[in-house]
mmCIF file of C-alpha atoms in Angstrom:
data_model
loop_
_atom_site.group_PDB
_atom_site.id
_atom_site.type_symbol
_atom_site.label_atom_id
_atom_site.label_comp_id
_atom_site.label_asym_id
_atom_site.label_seq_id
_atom_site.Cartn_x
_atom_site.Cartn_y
_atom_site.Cartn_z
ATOM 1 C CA UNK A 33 0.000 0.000 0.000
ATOM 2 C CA UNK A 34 1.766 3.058 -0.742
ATOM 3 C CA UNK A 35 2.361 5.751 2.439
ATOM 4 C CA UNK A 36 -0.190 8.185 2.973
ATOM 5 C CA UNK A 37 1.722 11.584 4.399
ATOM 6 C CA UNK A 38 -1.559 12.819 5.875
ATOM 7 C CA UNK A 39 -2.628 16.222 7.571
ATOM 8 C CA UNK A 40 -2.727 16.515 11.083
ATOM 9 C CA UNK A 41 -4.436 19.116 13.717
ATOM 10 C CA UNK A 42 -2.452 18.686 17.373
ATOM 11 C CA UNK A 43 -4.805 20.435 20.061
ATOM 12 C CA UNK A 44 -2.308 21.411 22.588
ATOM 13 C CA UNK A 45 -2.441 23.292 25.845
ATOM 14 C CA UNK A 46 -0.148 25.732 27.711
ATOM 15 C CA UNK A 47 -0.844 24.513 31.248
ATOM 16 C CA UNK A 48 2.522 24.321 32.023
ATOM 17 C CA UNK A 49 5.099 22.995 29.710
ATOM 18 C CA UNK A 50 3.984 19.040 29.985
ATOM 19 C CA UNK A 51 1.337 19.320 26.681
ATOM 20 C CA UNK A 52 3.187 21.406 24.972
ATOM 21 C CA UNK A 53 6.292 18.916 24.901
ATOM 22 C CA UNK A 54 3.942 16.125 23.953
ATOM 23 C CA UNK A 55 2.821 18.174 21.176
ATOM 24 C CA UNK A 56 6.186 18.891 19.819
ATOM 25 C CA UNK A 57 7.323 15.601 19.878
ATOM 26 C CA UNK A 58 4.056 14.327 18.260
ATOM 27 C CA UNK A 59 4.558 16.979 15.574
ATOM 28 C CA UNK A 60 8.476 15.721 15.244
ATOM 29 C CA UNK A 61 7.432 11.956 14.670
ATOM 30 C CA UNK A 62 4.431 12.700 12.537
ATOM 31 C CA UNK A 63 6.786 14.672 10.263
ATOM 32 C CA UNK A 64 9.416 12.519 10.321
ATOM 33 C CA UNK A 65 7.176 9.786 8.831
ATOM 34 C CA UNK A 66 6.322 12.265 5.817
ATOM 35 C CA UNK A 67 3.243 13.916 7.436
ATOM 36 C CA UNK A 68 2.452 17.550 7.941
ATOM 37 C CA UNK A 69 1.364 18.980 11.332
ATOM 38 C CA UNK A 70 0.020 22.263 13.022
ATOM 39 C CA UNK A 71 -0.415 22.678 16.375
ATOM 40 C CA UNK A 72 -2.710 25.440 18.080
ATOM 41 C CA UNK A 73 -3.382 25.386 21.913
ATOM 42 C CA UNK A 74 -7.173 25.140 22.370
ATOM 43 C CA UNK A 75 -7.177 28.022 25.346
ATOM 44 C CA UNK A 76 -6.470 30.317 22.719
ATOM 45 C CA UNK A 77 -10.017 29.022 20.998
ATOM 46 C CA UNK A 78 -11.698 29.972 23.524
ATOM 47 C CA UNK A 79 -13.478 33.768 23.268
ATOM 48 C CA UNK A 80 -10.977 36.416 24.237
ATOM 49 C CA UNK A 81 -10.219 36.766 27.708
ATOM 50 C CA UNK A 82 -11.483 33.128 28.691
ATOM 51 C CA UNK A 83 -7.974 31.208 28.002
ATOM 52 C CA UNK A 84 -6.082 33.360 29.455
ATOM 53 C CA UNK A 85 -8.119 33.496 32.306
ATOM 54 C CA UNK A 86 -8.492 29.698 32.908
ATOM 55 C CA UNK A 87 -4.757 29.347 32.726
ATOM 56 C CA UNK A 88 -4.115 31.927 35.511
ATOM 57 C CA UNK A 89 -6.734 30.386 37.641
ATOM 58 C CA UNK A 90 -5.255 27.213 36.989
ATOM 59 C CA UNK A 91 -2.174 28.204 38.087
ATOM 60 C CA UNK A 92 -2.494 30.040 40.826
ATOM 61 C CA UNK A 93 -4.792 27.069 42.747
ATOM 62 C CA UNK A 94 -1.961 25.074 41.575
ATOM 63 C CA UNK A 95 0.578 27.157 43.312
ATOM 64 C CA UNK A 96 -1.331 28.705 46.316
ATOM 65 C CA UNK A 97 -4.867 27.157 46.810
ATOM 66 C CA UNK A 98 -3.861 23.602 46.865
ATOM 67 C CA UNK A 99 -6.920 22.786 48.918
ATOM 68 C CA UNK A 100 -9.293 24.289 46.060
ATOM 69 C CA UNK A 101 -7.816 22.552 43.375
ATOM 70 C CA UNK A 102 -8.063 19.174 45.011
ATOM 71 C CA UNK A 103 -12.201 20.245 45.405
ATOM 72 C CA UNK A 104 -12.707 21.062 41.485
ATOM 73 C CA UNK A 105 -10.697 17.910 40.730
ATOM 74 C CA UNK A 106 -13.298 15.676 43.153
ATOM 75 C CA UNK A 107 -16.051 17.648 41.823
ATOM 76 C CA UNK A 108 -15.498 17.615 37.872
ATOM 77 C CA UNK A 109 -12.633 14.803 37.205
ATOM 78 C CA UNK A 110 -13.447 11.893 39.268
ATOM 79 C CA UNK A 111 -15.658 9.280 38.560
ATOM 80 C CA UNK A 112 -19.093 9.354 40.364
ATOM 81 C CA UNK A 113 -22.682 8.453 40.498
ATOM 82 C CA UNK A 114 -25.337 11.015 39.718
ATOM 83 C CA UNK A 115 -25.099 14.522 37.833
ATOM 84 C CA UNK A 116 -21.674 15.991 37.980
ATOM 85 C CA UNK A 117 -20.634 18.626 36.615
ATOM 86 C CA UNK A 118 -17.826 19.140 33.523
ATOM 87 C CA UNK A 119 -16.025 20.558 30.774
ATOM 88 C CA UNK A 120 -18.363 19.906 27.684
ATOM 89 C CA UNK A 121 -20.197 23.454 28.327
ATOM 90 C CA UNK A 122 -16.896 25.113 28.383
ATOM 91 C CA UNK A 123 -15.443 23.018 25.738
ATOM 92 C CA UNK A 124 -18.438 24.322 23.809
ATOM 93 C CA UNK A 125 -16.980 27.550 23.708
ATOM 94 C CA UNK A 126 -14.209 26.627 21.705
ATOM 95 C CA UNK A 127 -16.322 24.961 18.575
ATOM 96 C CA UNK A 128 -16.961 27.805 16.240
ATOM 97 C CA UNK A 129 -13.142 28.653 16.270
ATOM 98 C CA UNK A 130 -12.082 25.260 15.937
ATOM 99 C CA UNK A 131 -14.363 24.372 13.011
ATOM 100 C CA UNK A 132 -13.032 27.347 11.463
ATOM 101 C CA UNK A 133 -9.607 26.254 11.499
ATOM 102 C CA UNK A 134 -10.406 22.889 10.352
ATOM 103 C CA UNK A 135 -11.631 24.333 7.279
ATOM 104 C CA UNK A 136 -8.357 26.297 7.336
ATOM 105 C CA UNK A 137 -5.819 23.877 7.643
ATOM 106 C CA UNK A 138 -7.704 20.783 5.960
ATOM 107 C CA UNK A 139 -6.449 17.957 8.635
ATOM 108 C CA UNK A 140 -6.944 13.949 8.347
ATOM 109 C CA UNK A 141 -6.877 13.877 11.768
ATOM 110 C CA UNK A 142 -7.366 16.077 14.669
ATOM 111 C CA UNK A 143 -5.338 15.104 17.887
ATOM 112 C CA UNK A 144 -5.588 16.447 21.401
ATOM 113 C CA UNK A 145 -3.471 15.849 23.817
ATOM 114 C CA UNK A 146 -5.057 17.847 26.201
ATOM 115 C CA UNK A 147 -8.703 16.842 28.229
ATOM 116 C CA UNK A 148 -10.804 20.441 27.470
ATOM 117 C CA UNK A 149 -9.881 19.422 23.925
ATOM 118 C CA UNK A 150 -10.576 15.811 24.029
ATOM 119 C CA UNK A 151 -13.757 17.228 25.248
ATOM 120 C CA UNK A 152 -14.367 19.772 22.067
ATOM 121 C CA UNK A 153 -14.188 17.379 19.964
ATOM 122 C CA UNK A 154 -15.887 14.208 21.413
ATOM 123 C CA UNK A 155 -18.749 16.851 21.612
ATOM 124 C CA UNK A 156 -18.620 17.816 17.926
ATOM 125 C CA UNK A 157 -17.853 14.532 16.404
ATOM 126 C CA UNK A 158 -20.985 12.610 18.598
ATOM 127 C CA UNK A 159 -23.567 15.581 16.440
ATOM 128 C CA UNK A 160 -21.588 14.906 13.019
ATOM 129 C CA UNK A 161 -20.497 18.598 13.137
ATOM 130 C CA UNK A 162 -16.235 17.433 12.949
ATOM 131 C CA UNK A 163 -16.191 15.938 9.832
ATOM 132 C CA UNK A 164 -12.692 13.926 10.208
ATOM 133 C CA UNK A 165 -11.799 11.829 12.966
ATOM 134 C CA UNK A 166 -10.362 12.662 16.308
ATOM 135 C CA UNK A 167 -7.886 11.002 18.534
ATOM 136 C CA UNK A 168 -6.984 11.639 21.678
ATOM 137 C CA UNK A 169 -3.168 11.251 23.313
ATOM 138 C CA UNK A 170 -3.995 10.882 26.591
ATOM 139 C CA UNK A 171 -0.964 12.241 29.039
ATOM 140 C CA UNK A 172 -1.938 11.302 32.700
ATOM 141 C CA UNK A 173 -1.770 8.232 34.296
ATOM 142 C CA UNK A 174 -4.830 9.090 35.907
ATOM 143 C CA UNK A 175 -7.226 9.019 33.422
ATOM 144 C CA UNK A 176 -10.349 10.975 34.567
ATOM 145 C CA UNK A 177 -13.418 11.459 33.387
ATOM 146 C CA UNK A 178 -12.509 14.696 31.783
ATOM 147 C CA UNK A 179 -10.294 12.737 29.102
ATOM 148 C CA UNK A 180 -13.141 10.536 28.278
ATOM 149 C CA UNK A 181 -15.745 11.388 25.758
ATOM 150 C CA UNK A 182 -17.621 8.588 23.545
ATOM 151 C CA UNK A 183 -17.352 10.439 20.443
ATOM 152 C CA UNK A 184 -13.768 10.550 20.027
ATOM 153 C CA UNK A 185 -12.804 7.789 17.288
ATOM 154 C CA UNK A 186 -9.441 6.696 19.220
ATOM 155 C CA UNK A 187 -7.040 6.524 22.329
ATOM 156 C CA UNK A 188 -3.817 6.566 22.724
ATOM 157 C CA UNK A 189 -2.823 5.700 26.383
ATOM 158 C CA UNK A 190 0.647 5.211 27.964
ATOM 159 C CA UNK A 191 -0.013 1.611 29.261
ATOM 160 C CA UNK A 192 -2.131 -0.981 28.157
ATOM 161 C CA UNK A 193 -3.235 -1.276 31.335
ATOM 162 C CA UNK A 194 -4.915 2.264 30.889
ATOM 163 C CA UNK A 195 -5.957 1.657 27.542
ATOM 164 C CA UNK A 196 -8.144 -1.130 28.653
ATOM 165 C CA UNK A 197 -9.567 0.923 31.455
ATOM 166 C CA UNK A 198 -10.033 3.670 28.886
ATOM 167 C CA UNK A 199 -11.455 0.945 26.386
ATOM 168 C CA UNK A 200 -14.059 0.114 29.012
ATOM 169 C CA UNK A 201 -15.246 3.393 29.418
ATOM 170 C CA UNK A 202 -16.272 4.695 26.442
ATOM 171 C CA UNK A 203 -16.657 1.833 24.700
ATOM 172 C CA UNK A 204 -14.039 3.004 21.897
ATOM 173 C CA UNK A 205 -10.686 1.673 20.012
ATOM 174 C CA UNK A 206 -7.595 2.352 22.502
ATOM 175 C CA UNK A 207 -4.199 1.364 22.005
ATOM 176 C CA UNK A 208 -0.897 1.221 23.587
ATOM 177 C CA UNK A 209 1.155 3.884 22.254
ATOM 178 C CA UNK A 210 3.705 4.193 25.082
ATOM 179 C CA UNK A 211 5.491 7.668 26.664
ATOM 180 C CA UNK A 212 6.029 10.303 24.094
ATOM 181 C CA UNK A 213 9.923 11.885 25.303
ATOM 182 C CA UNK A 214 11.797 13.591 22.756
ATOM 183 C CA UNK A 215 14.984 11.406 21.380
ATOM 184 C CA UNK A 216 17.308 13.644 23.384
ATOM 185 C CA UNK A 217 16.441 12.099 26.769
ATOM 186 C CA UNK A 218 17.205 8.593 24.990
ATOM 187 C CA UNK A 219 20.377 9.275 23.470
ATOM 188 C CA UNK A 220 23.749 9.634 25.716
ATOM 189 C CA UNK A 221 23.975 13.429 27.179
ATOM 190 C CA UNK A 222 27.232 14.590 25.800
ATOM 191 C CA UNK A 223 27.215 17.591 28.536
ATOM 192 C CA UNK A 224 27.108 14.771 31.801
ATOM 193 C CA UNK A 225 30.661 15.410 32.450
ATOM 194 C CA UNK A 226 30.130 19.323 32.515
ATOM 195 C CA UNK A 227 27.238 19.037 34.629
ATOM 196 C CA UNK A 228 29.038 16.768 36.952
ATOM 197 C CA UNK A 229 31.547 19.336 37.577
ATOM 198 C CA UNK A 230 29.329 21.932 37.337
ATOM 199 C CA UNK A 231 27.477 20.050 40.504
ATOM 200 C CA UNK A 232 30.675 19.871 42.059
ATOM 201 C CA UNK A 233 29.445 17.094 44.803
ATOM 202 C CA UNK A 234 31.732 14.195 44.838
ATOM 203 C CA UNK A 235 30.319 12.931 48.298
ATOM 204 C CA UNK A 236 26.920 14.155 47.893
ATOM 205 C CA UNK A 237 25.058 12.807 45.452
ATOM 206 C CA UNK A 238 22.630 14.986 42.811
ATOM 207 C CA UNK A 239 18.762 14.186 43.451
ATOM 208 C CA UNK A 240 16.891 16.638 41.626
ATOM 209 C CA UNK A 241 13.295 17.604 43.035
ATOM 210 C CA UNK A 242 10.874 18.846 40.435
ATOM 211 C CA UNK A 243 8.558 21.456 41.055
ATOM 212 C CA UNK A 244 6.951 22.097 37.324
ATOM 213 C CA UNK A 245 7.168 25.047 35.118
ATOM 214 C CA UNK A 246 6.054 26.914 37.364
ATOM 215 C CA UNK A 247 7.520 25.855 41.078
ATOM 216 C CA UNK A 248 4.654 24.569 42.617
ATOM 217 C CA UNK A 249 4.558 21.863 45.471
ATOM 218 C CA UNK A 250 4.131 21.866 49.146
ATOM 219 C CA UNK A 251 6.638 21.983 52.013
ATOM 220 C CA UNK A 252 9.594 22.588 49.241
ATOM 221 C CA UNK A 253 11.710 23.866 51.737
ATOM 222 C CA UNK A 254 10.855 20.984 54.110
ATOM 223 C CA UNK A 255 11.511 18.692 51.586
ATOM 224 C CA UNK A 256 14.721 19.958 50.052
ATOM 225 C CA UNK A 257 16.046 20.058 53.753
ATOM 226 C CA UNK A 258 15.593 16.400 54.826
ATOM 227 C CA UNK A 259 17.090 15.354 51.088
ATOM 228 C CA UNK A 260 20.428 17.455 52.335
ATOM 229 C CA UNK A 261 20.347 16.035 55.931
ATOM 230 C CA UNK A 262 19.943 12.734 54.493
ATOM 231 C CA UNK A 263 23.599 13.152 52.690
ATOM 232 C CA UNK A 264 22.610 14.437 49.203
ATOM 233 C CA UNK A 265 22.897 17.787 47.366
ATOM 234 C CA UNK A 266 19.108 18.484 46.512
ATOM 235 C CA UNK A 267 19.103 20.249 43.112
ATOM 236 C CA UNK A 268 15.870 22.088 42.913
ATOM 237 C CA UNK A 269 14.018 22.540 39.723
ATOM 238 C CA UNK A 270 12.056 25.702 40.212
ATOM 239 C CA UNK A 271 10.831 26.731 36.784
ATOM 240 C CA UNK A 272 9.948 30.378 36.451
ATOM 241 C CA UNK A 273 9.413 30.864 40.129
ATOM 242 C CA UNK A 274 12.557 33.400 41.077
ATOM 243 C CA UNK A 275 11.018 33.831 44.425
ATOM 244 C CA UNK A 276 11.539 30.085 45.146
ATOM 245 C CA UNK A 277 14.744 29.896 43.858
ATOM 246 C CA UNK A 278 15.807 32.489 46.044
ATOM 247 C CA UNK A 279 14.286 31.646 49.406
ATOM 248 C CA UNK A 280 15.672 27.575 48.494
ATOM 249 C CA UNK A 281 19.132 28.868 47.663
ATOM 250 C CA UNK A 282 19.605 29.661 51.104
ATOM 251 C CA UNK A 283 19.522 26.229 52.369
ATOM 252 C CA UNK A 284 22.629 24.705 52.885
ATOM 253 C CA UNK A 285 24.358 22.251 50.045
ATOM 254 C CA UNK A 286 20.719 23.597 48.468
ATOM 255 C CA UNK A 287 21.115 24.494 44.477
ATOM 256 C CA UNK A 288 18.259 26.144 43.235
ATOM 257 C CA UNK A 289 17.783 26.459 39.808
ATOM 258 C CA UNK A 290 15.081 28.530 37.083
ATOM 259 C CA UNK A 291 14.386 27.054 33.986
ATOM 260 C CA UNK A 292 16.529 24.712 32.147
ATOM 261 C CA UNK A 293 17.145 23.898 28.722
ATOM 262 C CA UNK A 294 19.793 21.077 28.665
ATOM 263 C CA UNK A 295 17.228 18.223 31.232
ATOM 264 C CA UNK A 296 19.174 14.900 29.483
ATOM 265 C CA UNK A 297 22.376 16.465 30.902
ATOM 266 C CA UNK A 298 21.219 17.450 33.913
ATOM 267 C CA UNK A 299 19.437 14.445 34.476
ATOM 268 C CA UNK A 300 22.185 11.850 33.649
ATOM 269 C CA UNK A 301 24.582 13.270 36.076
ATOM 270 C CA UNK A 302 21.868 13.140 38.688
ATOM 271 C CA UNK A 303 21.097 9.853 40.707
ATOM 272 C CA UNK A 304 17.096 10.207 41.454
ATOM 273 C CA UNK A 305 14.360 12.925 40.884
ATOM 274 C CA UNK A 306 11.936 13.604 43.789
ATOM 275 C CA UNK A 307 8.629 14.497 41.373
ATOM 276 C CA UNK A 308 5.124 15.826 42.406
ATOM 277 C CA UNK A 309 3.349 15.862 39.254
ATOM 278 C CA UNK A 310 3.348 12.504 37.449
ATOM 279 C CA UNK A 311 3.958 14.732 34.241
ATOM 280 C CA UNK A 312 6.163 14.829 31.341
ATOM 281 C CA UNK A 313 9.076 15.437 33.276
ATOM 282 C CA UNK A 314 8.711 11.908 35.077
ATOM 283 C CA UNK A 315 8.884 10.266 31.794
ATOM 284 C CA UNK A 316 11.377 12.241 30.559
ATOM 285 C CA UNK A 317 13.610 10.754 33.929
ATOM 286 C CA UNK A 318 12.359 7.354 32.906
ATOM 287 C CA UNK A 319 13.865 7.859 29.336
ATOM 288 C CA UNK A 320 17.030 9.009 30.674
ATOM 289 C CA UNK A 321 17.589 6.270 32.888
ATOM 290 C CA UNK A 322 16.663 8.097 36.297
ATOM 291 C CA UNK A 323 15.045 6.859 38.977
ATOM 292 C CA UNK A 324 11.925 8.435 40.110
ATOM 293 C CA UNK A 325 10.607 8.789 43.318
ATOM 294 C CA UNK A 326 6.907 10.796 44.034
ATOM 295 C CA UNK A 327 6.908 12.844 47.268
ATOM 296 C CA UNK A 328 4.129 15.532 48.446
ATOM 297 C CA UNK A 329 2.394 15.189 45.085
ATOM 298 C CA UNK A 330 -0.005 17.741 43.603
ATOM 299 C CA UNK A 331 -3.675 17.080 44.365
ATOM 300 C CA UNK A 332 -5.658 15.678 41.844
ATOM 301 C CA UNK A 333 -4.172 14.501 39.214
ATOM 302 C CA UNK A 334 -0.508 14.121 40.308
ATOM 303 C CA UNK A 335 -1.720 12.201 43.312
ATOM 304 C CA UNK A 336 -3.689 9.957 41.538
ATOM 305 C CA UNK A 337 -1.104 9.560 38.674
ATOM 306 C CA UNK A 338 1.783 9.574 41.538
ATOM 307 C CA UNK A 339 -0.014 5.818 42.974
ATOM 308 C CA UNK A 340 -0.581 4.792 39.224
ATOM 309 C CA UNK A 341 3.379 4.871 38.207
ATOM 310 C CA UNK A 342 4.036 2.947 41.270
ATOM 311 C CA UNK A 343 1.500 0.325 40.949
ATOM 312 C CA UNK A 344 2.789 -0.084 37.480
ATOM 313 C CA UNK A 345 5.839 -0.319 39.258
ATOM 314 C CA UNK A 346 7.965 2.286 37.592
ATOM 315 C CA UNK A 347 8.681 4.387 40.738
ATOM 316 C CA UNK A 348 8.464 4.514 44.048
ATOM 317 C CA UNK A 349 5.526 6.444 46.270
ATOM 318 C CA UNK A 350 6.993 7.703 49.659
ATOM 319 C CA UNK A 351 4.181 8.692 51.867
ATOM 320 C CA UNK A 352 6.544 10.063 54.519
ATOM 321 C CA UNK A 353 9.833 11.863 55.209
ATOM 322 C CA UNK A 354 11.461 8.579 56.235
ATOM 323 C CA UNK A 355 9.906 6.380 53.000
ATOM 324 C CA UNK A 356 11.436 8.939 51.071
ATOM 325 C CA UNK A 357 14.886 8.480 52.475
ATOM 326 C CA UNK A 358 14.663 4.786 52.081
ATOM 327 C CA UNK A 359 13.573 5.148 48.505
ATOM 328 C CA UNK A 360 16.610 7.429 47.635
ATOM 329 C CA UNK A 361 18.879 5.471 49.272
ATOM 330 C CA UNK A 362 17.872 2.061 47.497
ATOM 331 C CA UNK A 363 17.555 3.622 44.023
ATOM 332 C CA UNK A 364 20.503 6.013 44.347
ATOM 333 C CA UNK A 365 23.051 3.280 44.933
ATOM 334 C CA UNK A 366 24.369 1.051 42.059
ATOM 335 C CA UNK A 367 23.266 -2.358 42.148
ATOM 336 C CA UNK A 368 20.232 -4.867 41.002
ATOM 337 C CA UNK A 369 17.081 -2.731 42.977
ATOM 338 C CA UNK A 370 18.096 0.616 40.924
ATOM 339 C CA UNK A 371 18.751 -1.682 37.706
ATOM 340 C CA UNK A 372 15.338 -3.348 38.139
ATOM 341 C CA UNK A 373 13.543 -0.111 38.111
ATOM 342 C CA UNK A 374 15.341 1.586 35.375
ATOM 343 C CA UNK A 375 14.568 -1.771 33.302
ATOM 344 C CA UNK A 376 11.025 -1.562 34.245
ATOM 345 C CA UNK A 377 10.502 2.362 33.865
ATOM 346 C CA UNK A 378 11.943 2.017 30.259
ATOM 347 C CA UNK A 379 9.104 -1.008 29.196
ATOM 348 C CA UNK A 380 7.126 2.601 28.602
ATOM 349 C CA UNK A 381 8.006 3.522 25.509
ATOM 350 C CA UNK A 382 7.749 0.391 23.852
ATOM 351 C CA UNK A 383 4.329 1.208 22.689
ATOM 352 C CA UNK A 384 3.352 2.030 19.207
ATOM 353 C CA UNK A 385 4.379 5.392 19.556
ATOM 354 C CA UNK A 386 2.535 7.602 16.296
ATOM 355 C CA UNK A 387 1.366 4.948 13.936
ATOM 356 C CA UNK A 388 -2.439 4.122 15.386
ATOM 357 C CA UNK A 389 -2.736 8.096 13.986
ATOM 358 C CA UNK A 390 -0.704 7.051 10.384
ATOM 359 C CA UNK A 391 -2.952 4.063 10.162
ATOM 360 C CA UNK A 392 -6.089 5.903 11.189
ATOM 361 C CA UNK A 393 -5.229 8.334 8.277
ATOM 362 C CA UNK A 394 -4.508 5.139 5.800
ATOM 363 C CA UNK A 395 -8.549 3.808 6.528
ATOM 364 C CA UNK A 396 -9.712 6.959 6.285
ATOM 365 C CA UNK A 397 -8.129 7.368 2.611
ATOM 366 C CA UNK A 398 -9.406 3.738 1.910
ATOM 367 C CA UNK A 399 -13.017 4.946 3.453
ATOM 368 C CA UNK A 400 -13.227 8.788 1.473
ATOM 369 C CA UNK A 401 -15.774 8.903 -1.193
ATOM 370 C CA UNK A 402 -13.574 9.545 -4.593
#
C-alpha cells in the first residue's frame, strides 16, 4: 500500500510545559514519517479573555490554593454516580473557532493531547459537526473522566493497562502507544561530564526535586532540607518561580535552579528525581535512565497519577519523610534494585508510539468517497 503523508491538527495546551512537549514531539514523529502537522493550543479558541483566564486560575490554585484545586478535581474529574458537573459546556466555547480552522488547515486527523480538547471534539464529532476523525493522546496516568468522551474515534494511552480501562469506558478503540519523550532524553547526554563538575558534589550525590514550570509543590523547603540532611545535594528545579529559587538557595548544600534547557544532561549526572506531578518530566527521567521517586504530590491529578506509576511499578511512592529516604537510598546506589527499576521504567516507551494516527489516516483514505 503506498504511504499516505496525511494532515494533522495537534490540540495542545499551555498549562505548564507538559502538553506542549507532547505536542512537539508528536509533531516531530508525525513529520518525520512524511506527514504535515500544526499545532494550536485550544485556550487560545476559547473567546478572548477566557484562556487566558483559565490558565491563571489554573495556576495560581496550583501554586497557592492547593486545597481548592483538590475540590474542582473531586467535583469535575473523578468518577461518580449522579449529575456531575464538567467541561463539555466550556469546551463548547471553543467549537466555532475550531471548526473554522479545520476548514483552514484541511487535517486527516485532529489530535488532542489535552482533556478540554478531548472534550471539544468528542462533543462535535458525537452531532456529526467534525467531519474527520479525532484522537486523543492521553498524558496522565490518571485518566479521569474529563479525558473521556464517547465520540472521540481513538485513544492513545501510555499503558495498556490504561488503555483497557479507557477501552471500558467509552466503549471506543484504545491502544498502547507508550510515553512520548523527545529522542534527546534517549540518546547519551554529551554535557554529563560538565554538569558533573558543574554540581561539584563528589560525596553528595545529585537528586533533583521537580517542582513544574512553574515551582509549585508543598513543604519545598521541608523537603529539600531532609534530602540534604539525608547526605545528598538536593538540586531544585524551580521553573519560572525566582522567588523560590531564592528563598531555596539559602539552604545549605541547596542548588536552586530557574528554567533549564539542557534536562538529558542534567538528568544523567543526577542519581534520582523527587517528582510531584506525574507529568512529562517523570517520563522524561524514565527515558534518561533516572530513577523516580513521588513525594508531596499535587492534588488531583498528580496524586492519583503519583499511585498509578508505582503500581505499574515504575517508581516509588513515599508517603513520609522517612519512606522517602529509604527510597533514595535504594535507588541512588548502584546495584540490582536501581537496575530493576530503570529496566522496568523504560518497558514505557515500547508502545506504538505515532502509527495508530498514520494508520487511522490510511482507513480513512481507503473509506473517502472519490
Amino acid at each position: 500500500m503506498n504511504a499516505v503523508p496525511g494532515r494533522f491538527l495537534i490540540l495542545s495546551a499551555g498549562m505548564g510545559s507538559g502538553h506542549h512537549a507532547v505536542a512537539a514531539e508528536l509533531a516531530r514523529r508525525l513529520e518525520a514519517g512524511g506527514g504535515r502537522t500544526t499545532t494550536v493550543d485550544v485556550l487560545d479558541l476559547l473567546p478572548p479573555g477566557i484562556g487566558s483566564g483559565l490558565r491563571s486560575f489554573y495556576r495560581s490554585v496550583i501554586c497557592r490554593m492547593p486545597v481548592v484545586y483538590a475540590g474542582l478535581y473531586t467535583a469535575f474529574f473523578r468518577a461518580g454516580g449522579g449529575p456531575r458537573p464538567g467541561s463539555a459546556p466550556l469546551a463548547a466555547l471553543a467549537e466555532r473557532r475550531l471548526l473554522k480552522l479545520v476548514a483552514q488547515t484541511r487535517p486527516d486527523v485532529v489530535v488532542p493531547v489535552f482533556h478540554l480538547a478531548a472534550q471539544l471534539t468528542g462533543g462535535l464529532r458525537s452531532r456529526g459537526a467534525l467531519p474527520v476523525p479525532s484522537a486523543v493522546v492521553i498524558t496522565d496516568f490518571a485518566v479521569h473522566r474529563q479525558w473521556l468522551h464517547p465520540g472521540n474515534d481513538l485513544h492513545l494511552c501510555l499503558t495498556r493497562d490504561l488503555a483497557h480501562q479507557v477501552r471500558r469506558a467509552v466503549r471506543r478503540p484504545a491502544v498502547t502507544s507508550g510515553a512520548l519523550v523527545a529522542p534527546r532524553f534517549h540518546a547519551p547526554a554529551p554535557t554529563v561530564a560538565d554538569w558533573q563538575r558543574r554540581l561539584d558534589s563528589p560525596d553528595r550525590p545529585p537528586v533533583l526535586i521537580s517542582t513544574g514550570a512553574w515551582g509549585a509543590g508543598a513543604h519545598l523547603a521541608q523537603t529539600t532540607r531532609l534530602v540534604a540532611s539525608a547526605g545528598y545535594r538536593p538540586v531544585v528545579l524551580c521553573g519560572t518561580n525566582t522567588r523560590l529559587r531564592r528563598d531555596l538557595s539559602r539552604i545549605a548544600h541547596a542548588d536552586a535552579r530557574g528554567w533549564v534547557d539542557d534536562m538529558p544532561g542534567l538528568m544523567a549526572a543526577s542519581r534520582a528525581l523527587i517528582d510531584n506531578a506525574a507529568g512529562q518530566m517523570a517520563l522524561e527521567a524514565m527515558a534518561v535512565g533516572l530513577p523516580v521517586v513521588s513525594y508531596r504530590p499535587i492534588p488531583g491529578h498528580g496524586r492519583e497519577g503519583a499511585r498509578r506509576m508505582a503500581e505499574h511499578g515504575l517508581t516509588d511512592y513515599a508517603p513520609d519523610p522517612w519512606a522517602l529516604i529509604r527510597a533514595l537510598d535504594k535507588l541512588t546506589a548502584s546495584g540490582p534494585a536501581r537496575e530493576r527499576r530503570i529496566t522496568t521504567a523504560r518497558s514505557l516507551f515500547s508502545g506504538a508510539g505515532v502509527l495508530p494516527l498514520e494508520a487511522l489516516v490510511r482507513l480513512e483514505a481507503l473509506v473517502r468517497p472519490g
